[in-house]
XYZ file of C-alpha atoms in Angstrom:
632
model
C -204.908 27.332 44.962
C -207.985 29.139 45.707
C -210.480 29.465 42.992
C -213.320 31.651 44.599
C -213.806 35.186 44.055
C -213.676 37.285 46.909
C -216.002 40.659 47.144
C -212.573 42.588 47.007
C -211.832 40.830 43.193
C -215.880 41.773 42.507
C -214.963 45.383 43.164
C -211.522 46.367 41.818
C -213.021 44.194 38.722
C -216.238 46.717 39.047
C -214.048 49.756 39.571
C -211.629 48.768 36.143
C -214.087 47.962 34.066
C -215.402 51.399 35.045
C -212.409 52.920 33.930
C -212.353 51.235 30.642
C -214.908 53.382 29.761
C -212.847 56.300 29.578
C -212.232 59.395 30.840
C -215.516 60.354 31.661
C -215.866 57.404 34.672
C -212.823 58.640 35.398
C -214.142 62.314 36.337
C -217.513 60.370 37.758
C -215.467 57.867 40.265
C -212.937 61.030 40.868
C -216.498 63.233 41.761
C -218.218 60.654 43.815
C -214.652 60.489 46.023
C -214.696 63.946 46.221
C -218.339 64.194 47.055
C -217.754 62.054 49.805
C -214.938 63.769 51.278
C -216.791 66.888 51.493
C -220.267 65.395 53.177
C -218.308 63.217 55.671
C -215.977 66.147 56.759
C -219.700 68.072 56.567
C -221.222 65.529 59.096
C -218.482 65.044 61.636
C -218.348 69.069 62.046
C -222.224 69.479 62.092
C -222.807 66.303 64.440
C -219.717 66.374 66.854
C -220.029 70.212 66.935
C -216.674 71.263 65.820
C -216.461 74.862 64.560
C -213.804 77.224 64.269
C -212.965 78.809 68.030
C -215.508 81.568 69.717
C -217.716 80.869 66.865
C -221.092 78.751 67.656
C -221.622 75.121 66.390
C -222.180 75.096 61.915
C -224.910 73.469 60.517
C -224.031 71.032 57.636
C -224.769 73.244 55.071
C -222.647 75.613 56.526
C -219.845 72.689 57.251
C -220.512 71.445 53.923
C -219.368 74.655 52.380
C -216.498 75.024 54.274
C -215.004 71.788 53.874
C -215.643 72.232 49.823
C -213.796 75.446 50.158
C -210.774 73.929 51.473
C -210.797 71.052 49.194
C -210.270 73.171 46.301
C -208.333 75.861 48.038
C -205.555 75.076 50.507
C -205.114 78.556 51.602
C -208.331 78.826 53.081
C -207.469 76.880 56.069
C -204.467 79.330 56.779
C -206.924 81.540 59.496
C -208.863 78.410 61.003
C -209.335 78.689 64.801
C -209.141 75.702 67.315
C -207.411 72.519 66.470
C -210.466 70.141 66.339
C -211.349 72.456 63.640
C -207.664 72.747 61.690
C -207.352 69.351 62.046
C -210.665 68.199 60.359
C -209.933 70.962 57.860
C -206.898 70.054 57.347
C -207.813 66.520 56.434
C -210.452 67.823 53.819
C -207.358 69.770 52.391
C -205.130 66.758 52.030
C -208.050 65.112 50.538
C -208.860 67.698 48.150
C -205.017 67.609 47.209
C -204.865 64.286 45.845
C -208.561 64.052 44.867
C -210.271 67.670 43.518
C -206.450 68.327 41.709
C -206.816 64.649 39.830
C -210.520 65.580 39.550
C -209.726 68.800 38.096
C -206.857 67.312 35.954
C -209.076 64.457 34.424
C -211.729 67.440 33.349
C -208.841 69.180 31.664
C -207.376 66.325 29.802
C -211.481 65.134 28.781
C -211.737 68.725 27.552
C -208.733 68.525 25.641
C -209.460 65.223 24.143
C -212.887 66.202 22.807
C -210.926 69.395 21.493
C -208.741 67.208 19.372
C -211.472 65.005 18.508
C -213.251 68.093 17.237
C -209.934 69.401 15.559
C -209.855 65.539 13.997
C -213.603 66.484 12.327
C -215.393 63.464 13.454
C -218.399 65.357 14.918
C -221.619 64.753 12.937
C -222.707 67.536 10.699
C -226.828 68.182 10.427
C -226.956 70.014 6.861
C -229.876 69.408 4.707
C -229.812 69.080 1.155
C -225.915 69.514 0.406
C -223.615 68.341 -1.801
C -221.248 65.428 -0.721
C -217.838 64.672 -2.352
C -216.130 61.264 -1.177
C -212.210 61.231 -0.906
C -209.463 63.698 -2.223
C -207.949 64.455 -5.238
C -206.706 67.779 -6.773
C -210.051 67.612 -8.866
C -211.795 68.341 -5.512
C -210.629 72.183 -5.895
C -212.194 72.840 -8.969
C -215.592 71.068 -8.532
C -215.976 72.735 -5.135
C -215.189 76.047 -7.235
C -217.828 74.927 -9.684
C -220.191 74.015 -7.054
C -219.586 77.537 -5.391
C -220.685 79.321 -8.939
C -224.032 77.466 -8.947
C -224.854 77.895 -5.750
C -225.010 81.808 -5.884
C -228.576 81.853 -5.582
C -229.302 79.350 -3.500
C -229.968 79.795 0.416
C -227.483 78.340 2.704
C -225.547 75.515 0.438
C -223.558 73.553 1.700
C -220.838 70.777 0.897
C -219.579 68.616 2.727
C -216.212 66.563 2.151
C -215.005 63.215 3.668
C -211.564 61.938 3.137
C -209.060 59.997 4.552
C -206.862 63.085 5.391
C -206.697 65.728 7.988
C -209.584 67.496 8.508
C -207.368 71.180 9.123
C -204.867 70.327 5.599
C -208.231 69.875 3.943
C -209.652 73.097 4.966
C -205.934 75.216 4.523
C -205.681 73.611 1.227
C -209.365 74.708 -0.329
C -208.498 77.883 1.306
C -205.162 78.319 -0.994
C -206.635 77.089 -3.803
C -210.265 77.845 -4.214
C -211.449 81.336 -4.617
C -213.956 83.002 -2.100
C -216.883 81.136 -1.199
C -219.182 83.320 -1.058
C -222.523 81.612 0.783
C -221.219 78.272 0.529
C -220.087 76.567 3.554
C -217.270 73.632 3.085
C -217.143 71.315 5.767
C -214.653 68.967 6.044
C -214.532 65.645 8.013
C -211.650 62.830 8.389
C -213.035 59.568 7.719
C -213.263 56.356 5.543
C -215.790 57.005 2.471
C -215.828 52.757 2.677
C -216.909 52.582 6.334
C -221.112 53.304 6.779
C -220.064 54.927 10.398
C -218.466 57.562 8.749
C -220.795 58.280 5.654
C -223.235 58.938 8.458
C -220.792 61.965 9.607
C -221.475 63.794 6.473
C -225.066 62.541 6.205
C -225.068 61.041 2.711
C -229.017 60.224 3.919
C -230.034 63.787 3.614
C -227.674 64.993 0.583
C -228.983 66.175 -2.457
C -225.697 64.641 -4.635
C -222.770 62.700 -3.961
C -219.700 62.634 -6.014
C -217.429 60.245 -5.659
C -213.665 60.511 -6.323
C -210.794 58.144 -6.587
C -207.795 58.338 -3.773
C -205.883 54.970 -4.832
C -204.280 55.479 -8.517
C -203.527 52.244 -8.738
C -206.931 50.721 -8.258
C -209.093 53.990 -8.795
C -212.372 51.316 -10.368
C -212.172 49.150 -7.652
C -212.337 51.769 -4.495
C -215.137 53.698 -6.484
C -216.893 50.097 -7.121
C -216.684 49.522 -3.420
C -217.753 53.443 -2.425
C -220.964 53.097 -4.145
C -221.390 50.023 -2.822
C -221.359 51.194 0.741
C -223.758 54.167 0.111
C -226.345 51.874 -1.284
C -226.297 48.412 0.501
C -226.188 49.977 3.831
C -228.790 48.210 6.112
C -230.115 51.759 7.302
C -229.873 53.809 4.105
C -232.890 55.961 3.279
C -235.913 55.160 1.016
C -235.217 57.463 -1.580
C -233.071 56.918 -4.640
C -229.718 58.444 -4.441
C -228.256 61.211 -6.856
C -224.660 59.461 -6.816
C -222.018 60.646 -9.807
C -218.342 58.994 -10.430
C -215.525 58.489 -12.545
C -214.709 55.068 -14.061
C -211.212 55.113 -15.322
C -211.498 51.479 -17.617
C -215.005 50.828 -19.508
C -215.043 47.550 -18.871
C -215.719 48.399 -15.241
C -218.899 50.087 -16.076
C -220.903 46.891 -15.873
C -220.061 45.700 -12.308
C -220.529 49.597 -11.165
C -223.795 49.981 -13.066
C -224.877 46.792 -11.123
C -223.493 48.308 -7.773
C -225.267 51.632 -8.182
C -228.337 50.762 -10.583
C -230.393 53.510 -11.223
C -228.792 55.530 -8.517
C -225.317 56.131 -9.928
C -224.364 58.271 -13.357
C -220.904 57.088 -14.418
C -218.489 59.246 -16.306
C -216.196 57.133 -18.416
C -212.807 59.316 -18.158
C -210.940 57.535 -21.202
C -213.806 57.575 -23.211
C -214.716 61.098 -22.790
C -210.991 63.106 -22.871
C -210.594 60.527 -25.727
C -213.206 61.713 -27.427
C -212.735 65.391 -26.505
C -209.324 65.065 -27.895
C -210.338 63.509 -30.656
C -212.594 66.158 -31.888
C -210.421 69.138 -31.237
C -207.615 67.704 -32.856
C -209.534 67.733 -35.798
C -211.007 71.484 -35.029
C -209.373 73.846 -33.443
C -211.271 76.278 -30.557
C -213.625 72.995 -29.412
C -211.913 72.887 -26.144
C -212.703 76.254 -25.668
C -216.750 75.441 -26.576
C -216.705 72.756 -23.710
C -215.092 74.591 -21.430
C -217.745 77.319 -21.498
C -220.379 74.761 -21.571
C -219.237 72.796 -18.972
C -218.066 75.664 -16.450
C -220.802 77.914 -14.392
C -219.540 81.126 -14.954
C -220.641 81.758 -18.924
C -223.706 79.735 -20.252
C -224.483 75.831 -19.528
C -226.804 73.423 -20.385
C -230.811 73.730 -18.963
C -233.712 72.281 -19.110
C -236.984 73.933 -19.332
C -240.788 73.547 -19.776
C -242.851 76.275 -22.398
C -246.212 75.163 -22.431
C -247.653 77.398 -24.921
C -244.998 76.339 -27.107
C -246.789 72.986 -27.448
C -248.077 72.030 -30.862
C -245.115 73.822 -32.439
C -242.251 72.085 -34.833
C -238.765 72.067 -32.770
C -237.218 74.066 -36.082
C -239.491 76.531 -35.822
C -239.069 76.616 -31.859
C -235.540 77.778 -32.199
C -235.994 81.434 -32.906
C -238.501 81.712 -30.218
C -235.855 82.393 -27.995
C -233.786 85.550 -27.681
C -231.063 84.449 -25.539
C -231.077 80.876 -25.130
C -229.744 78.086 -27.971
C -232.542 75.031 -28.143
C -230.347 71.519 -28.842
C -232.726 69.404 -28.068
C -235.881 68.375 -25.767
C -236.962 65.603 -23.469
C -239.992 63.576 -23.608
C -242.062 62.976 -20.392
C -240.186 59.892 -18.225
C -237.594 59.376 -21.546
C -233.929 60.077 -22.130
C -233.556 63.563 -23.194
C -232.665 63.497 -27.634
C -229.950 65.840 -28.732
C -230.829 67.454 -32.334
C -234.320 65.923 -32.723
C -236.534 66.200 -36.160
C -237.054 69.812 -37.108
C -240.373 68.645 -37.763
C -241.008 66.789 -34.319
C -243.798 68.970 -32.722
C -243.674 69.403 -29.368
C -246.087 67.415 -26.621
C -247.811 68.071 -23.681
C -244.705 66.851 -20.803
C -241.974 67.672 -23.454
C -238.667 69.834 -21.407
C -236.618 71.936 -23.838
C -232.715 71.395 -23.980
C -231.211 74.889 -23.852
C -228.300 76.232 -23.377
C -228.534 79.808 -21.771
C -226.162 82.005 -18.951
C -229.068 80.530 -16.488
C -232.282 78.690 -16.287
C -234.280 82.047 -15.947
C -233.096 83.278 -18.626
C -234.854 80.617 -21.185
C -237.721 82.947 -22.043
C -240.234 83.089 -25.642
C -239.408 85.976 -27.134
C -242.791 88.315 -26.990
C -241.810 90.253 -30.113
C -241.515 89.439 -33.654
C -237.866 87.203 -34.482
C -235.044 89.053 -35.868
C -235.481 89.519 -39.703
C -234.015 86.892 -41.822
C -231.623 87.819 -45.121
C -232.769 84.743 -46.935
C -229.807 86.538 -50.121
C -227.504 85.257 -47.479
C -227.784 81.842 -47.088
C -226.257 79.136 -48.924
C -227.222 75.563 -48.984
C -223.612 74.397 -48.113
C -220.522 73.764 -49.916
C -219.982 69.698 -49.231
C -216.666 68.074 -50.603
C -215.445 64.662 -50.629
C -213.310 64.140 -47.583
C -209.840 63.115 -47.842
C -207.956 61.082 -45.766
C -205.666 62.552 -42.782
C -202.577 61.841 -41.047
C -202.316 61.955 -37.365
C -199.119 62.125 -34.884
C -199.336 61.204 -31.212
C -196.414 62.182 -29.551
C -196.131 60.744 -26.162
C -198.492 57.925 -24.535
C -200.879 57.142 -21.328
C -203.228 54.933 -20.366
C -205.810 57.327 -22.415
C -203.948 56.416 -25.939
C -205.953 53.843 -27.122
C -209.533 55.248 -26.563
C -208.097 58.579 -28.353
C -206.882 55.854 -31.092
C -210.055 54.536 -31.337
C -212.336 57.828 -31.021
C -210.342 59.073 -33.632
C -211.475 56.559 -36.272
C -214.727 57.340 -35.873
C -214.212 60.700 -37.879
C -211.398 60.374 -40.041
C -212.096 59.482 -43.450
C -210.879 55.567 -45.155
C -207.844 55.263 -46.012
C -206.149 57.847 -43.118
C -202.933 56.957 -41.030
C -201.859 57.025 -37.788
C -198.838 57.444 -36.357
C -197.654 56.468 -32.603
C -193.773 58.081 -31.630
C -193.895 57.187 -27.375
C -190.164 56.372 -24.994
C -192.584 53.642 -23.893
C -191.665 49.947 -25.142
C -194.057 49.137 -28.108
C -195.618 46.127 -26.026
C -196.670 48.315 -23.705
C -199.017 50.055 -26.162
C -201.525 47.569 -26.434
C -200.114 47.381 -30.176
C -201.672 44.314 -31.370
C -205.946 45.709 -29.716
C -205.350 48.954 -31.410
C -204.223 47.280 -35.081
C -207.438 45.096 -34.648
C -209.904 47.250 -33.593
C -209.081 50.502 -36.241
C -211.353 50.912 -39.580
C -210.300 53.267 -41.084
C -206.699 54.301 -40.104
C -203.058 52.499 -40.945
C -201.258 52.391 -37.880
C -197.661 52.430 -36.991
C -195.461 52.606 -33.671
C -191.939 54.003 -33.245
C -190.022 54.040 -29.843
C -188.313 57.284 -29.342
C -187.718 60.247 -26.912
C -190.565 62.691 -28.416
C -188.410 65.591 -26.441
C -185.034 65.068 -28.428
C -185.589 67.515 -31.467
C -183.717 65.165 -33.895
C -186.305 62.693 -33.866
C -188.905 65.316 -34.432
C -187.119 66.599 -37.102
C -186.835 63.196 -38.854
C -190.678 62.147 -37.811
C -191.914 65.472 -38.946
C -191.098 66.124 -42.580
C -194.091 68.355 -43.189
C -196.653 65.067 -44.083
C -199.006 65.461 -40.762
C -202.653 67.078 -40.799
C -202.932 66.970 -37.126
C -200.246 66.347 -34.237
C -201.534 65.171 -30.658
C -198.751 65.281 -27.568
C -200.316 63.516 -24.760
C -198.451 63.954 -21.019
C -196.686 61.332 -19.652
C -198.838 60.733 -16.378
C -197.988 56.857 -16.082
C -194.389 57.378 -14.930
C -193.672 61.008 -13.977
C -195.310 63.721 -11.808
C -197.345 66.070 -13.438
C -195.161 69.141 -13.300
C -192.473 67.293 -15.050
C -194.960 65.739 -17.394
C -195.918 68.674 -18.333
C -192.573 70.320 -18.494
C -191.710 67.457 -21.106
C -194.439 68.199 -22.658
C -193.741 71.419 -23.355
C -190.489 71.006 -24.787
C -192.040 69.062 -27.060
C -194.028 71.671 -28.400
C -191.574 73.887 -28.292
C -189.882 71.956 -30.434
C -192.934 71.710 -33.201
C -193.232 75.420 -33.471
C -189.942 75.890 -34.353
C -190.165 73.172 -37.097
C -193.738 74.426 -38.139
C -191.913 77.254 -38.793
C -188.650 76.680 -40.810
C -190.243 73.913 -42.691
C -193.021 76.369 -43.480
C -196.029 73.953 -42.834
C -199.428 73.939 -41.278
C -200.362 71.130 -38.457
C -202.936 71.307 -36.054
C -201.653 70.938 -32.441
C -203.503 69.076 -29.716
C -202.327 68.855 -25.652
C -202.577 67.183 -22.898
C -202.023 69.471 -19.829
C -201.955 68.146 -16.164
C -202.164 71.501 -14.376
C -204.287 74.624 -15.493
C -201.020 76.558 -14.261
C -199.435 75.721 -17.183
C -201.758 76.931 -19.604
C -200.284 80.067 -20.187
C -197.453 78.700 -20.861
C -198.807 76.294 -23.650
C -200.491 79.084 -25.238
C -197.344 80.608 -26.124
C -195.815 77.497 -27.766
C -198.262 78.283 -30.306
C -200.488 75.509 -29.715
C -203.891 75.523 -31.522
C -205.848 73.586 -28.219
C -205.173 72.242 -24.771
C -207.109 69.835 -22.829
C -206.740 69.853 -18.930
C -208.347 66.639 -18.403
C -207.863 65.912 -14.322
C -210.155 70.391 -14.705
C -212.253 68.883 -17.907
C -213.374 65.826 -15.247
C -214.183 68.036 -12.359
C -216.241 70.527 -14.738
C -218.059 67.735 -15.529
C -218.842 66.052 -12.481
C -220.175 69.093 -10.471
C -222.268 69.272 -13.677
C -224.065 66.030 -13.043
C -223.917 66.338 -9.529
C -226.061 69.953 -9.996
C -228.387 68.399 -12.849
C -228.919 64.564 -13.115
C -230.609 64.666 -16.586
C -227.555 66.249 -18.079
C -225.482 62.921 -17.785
C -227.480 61.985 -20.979
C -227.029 64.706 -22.929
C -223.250 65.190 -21.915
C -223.030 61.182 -22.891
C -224.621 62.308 -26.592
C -222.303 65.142 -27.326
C -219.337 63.641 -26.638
C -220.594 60.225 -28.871
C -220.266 60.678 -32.737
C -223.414 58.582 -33.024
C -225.453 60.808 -31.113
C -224.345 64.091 -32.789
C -220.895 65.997 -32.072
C -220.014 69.605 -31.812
C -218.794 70.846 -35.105
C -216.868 74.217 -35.961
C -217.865 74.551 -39.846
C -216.531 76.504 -42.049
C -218.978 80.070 -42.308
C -219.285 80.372 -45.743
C -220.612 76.922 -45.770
C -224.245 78.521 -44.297
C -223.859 82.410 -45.207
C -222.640 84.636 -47.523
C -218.879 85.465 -45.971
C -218.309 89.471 -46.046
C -222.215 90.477 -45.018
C -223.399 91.263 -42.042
C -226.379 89.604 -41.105
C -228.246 88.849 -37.873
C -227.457 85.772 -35.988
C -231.041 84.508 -36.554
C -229.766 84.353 -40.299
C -226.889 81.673 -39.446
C -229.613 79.757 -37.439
C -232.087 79.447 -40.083
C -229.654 78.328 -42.925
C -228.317 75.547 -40.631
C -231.616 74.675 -39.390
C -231.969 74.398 -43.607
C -229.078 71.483 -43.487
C -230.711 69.520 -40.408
C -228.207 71.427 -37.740
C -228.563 73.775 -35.059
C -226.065 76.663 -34.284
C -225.274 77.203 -31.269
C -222.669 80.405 -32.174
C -219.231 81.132 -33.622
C -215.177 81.239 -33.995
C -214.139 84.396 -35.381
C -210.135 83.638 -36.362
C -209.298 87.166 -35.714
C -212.269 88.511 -32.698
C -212.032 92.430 -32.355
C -210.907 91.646 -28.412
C -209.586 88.091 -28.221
C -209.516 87.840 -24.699
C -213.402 89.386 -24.270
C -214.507 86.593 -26.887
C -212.856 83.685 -25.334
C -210.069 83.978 -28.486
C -212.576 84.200 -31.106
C -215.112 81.673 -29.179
C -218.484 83.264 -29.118
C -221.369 80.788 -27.552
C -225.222 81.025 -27.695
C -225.002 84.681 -28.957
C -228.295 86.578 -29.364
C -230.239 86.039 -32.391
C -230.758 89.709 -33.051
C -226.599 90.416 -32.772
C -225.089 91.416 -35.818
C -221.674 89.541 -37.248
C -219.675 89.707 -40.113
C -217.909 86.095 -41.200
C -214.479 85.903 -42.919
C -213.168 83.099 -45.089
C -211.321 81.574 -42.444
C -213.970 81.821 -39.416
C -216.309 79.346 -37.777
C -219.836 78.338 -37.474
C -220.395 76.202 -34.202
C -223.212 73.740 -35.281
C -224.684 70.388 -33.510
C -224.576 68.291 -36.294
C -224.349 64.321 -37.166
């Protein structure tokens, strides 16, 4: 057996490996052969003197010409003269057959190849300062919207999105679903966020903020854990800290994601925060409707803002300086912004206001005098001894306990819980609940909370609040939600012939269906998966705000309260909105505006949900309506 190489292995093994390259040595090796056809055709015409008959010797240009002519056109050898000539021509032509065609065919197929390449959205995209969002999730829709609304008056924003989908469903489907886009550009790019290659595509290195969302629901910690990882140990990241914001689903994955991102990642703790949300607005109806307009871009948001000359001054008496814009807090130089500080904390040189305004232009001193002040009006509060409350929770999700827990944080000793879920009772983390409640007596019932029987017997007119939560564990979300609606269904009707009064709390999975929760009479609605994605393009716009989000949704920090009117004015006066601020700013709060239970237009006021109105408007409280306070 022979062992040697011979030069005819060297160059088929030279001319494959050439070819493994792809199609462009293809097209080169296909060129060269075609290249050479043409000049040796050239030379044997020009040196041996064939030409086509009567017609004087070519030169090789000339020759040259011709033969390429024929090569790519067999019909142009149909009026040769002189069979020297047809037959060298006719050579070229057989040449240019089976060479030029597969020449011309391997261009084609290269050209369609970077086509679908381009079609795939792998090319590299060279945006500055945009907004990145890792993976895909129907959240995506409405923090693109979001991001859309802040960017109106910005110059050429951009966002970019990288999932592991189709780069063509992804742009059809924020199409559909989001509305115009005004000056943003969405570009959209098939790739894994886990894989450095393809963060470069979207240039993470040159983004302003990166959100990060979860594809995999049954690990959704873990992938985010690893995301953030590969945006921040990558060996040729940039020098700069990153603006990175995601979702942990479990708290007790905040630790090893903290350590993953440091100082370069805000985490928003989804149970905690719907939890809490729900929490609250269980107790008061119209706060979902206060964090919605807070949290979206189209009505007023959170700022921050410096005022100089305002140095020197007390924060109480800071908070009529401003016509339209609510102060609810301020942020010492290279410190954690404080929500609610000491009215008598004067303000230092470095010191950024809290605000919340319609924009961050529109946080202006007032240069005339404040709106006058009906001191007759105010009243120094009406406190009474709370008494303890009953709570329902229909239904149960992974969310349950951290609602169970928010919620004794503000009930009063002594209240009672009450757990109805189809879900065994094991499953409900029974036993870390009992241990971990204060002030609530707990109980747990297994039963279908859509068969109107059990309601009937659960009901019994002895509940102060009743939360449904969806389903979301084992069913889609439209039929999570459809259950859940039956279920509400159901309490109205008992509400009703029992004659009694319970506040309603619920979970929605898609804002489609909150028209049709609003007519089973409910008193609030959370869409968490919408809540989330309000929330993250917030951070992602304004990284100091994941502090002062954190602080209004913790009842240590200070909550959002809807108070009772005539516990701060005189109900059946008007007076000027500068009146309700000064008698709150009397009992250590600040108010930030107002639920009137029965608004002149409803749907104008955000159903009776009036936020940082002006200080000069004029309103007229009723026994039943609401003072919106920050409070502790």
């Amino acid at each position: 057996m022979r062992h040697g190489i011979s030069l005819g292995d060297r160059i088929r093994y030279a001319i494959d490996s050439t070819f493994d390259r792809g199609s462009g040595a293809l097209v080169l090796w296909l060129f060269a052969l075609s290249l050479v056809i043409v000049l040796l055709a050239a030379s044997a015409a020009s040196l041996l003197g064939i030409a086509p008959a009567g017609e004087p010797a070519m030169s090789f240009a000339e020759a040259a010409w011709a033969s390429l002519m024929r090569a790519l056109d067999s019909g142009t050898m149909g009026g040769d003269q002189g069979w020297a000539f047809r037959i060298l021509m006719l050579l070229v032509t057989l040449g240019g057959i089976f060479v030029i065609s597969a020449l011309i065919g391997a261009l084609s197929s290269g050209i369609d190849a970077r086509l679908a390449d381009m079609r795939k959205g792998r090319s590299r995209i060279v945006e500055q300062g945009h907004t990145v969002i890792l993976g895909w999730s129907p959240q995506v829709f409405t923090i693109i919207e979001e991001l859309v609304e802040a960017n109106r008056n910005q110059r050429r924003p951009a966002i970019a999105v990288l999932a592991d989908a189709d780069k063509v469903a992804m742009e059809d489907a924020i199409r559909a679903k989001v509305g115009p886009l005004r000056n943003t550009r969405v570009i959209c790019r098939t790739g894994d966020p886990l894989d450095p290659a393809d963060l470069e595509i979207v240039g993470v290195d040159r983004s302003r903020a990166i959100i990060v969302l979860s594809e995999d629901p049954s690990a959704p910690d873990a992938e985010t854990i690893k995301t953030i990882l590969a945006i921040t140990r990558r060996p040729d990241r940039r020098s700069e800290p990153y603006h990175i914001v995601a979702e942990i689903r479990n708290a007790k994955n905040v630790a090893a994601a903290r350590i993953a991102g440091r100082d370069e990642v805000e985490l928003l703790v989804v149970g905690d925060l719907i939890a809490s949300v729900v929490a609250q607005t269980c107790r008061q109806a119209g706060l979902s409707t206060v964090y919605s307009e807070l949290l979206d871009f189209e009505g007023d948001e959170i700022y921050f803002a410096t005022v100089p000359e305002l140095v020197g001054q007390r924060f109480g008496d800071c908070l009529l300086e401003f016509e339209d814009a609510a102060l609810i807090g301020l942020q010492p130089e290279g410190q954690r912004a404080q929500l609610r500080p000491d009215m008598d904390r004067r303000l230092e040189p470095g010191d950024r206001l809290v605000a919340i305004a319609a924009d961050d232009d529109r946080i202006l001193r007032r240069k005339d005098a404040p709106p006058p002040i009906d001191p007759s009006a105010i009243r120094s509060g009406l406190s009474a001894e709370p008494l303890p409350e009953t709570t329902l929770i229909l239904g149960w999700n992974w969310r349950g306990a951290a609602i169970a827990r928010e919620l004794d944080h503000y009930v009063p000793a002594g209240s009672e819980l009450v757990v109805v879920a189809a879900k065994p009772i094991e499953q409900i983390e029974r036993s870390a609940i009992e241990a971990e409640l204060r002030m609530q007596q707990v109980s747990f019932h297994r039963a279908d909370v859509t068969d109107r029987d059990v309601l009937d017997e659960v009901m019994q007119g002895r509940f102060d609040h009743v939360i449904v939560l969806s389903d979301r564990d084992g069913l889609p979300a439209g039929v999570a939600d459809a259950r859940t609606l039956m279920t509400l269904i159901h309490l109205r009707d008992i509400a009703q012939i029992q004659g009694v009064a319970f506040s309603t709390v619920t979970e929605i999975n898609d804002l489609r269906n909150q028209r049709l929760a609003e007519i089973t009479g409910v008193d609030d609605f959370i869409v968490s998966d919408h809540l989330l994605s309000l929330v993250l393009a917030q951070v992602a716009e304004n990284k100091g705000l994941a502090a002062v989000l954190g602080d209004l949704f913790d009842p240590e920090s200070g909550d959002i309260r809807l108070e009772p009117a005539a516990s701060y004015v005189e109900p059946g006066r008007e007076l000027s909105f500068a009146t309700v601020v000064e008698a709150a700013r009397q009992q250590g709060q600040i108010a930030i505006g107002y639920r009137l239970l029965e608004p002149a237009d409803a749907t104008a006021l955000g159903h009776g949900v009036v936020i940082n109105p002006a200080k000069s408007s004029r309103v007229c409280f009723g026994d039943e309506d609401r003072v919106i306070v920050l409070g502790a």
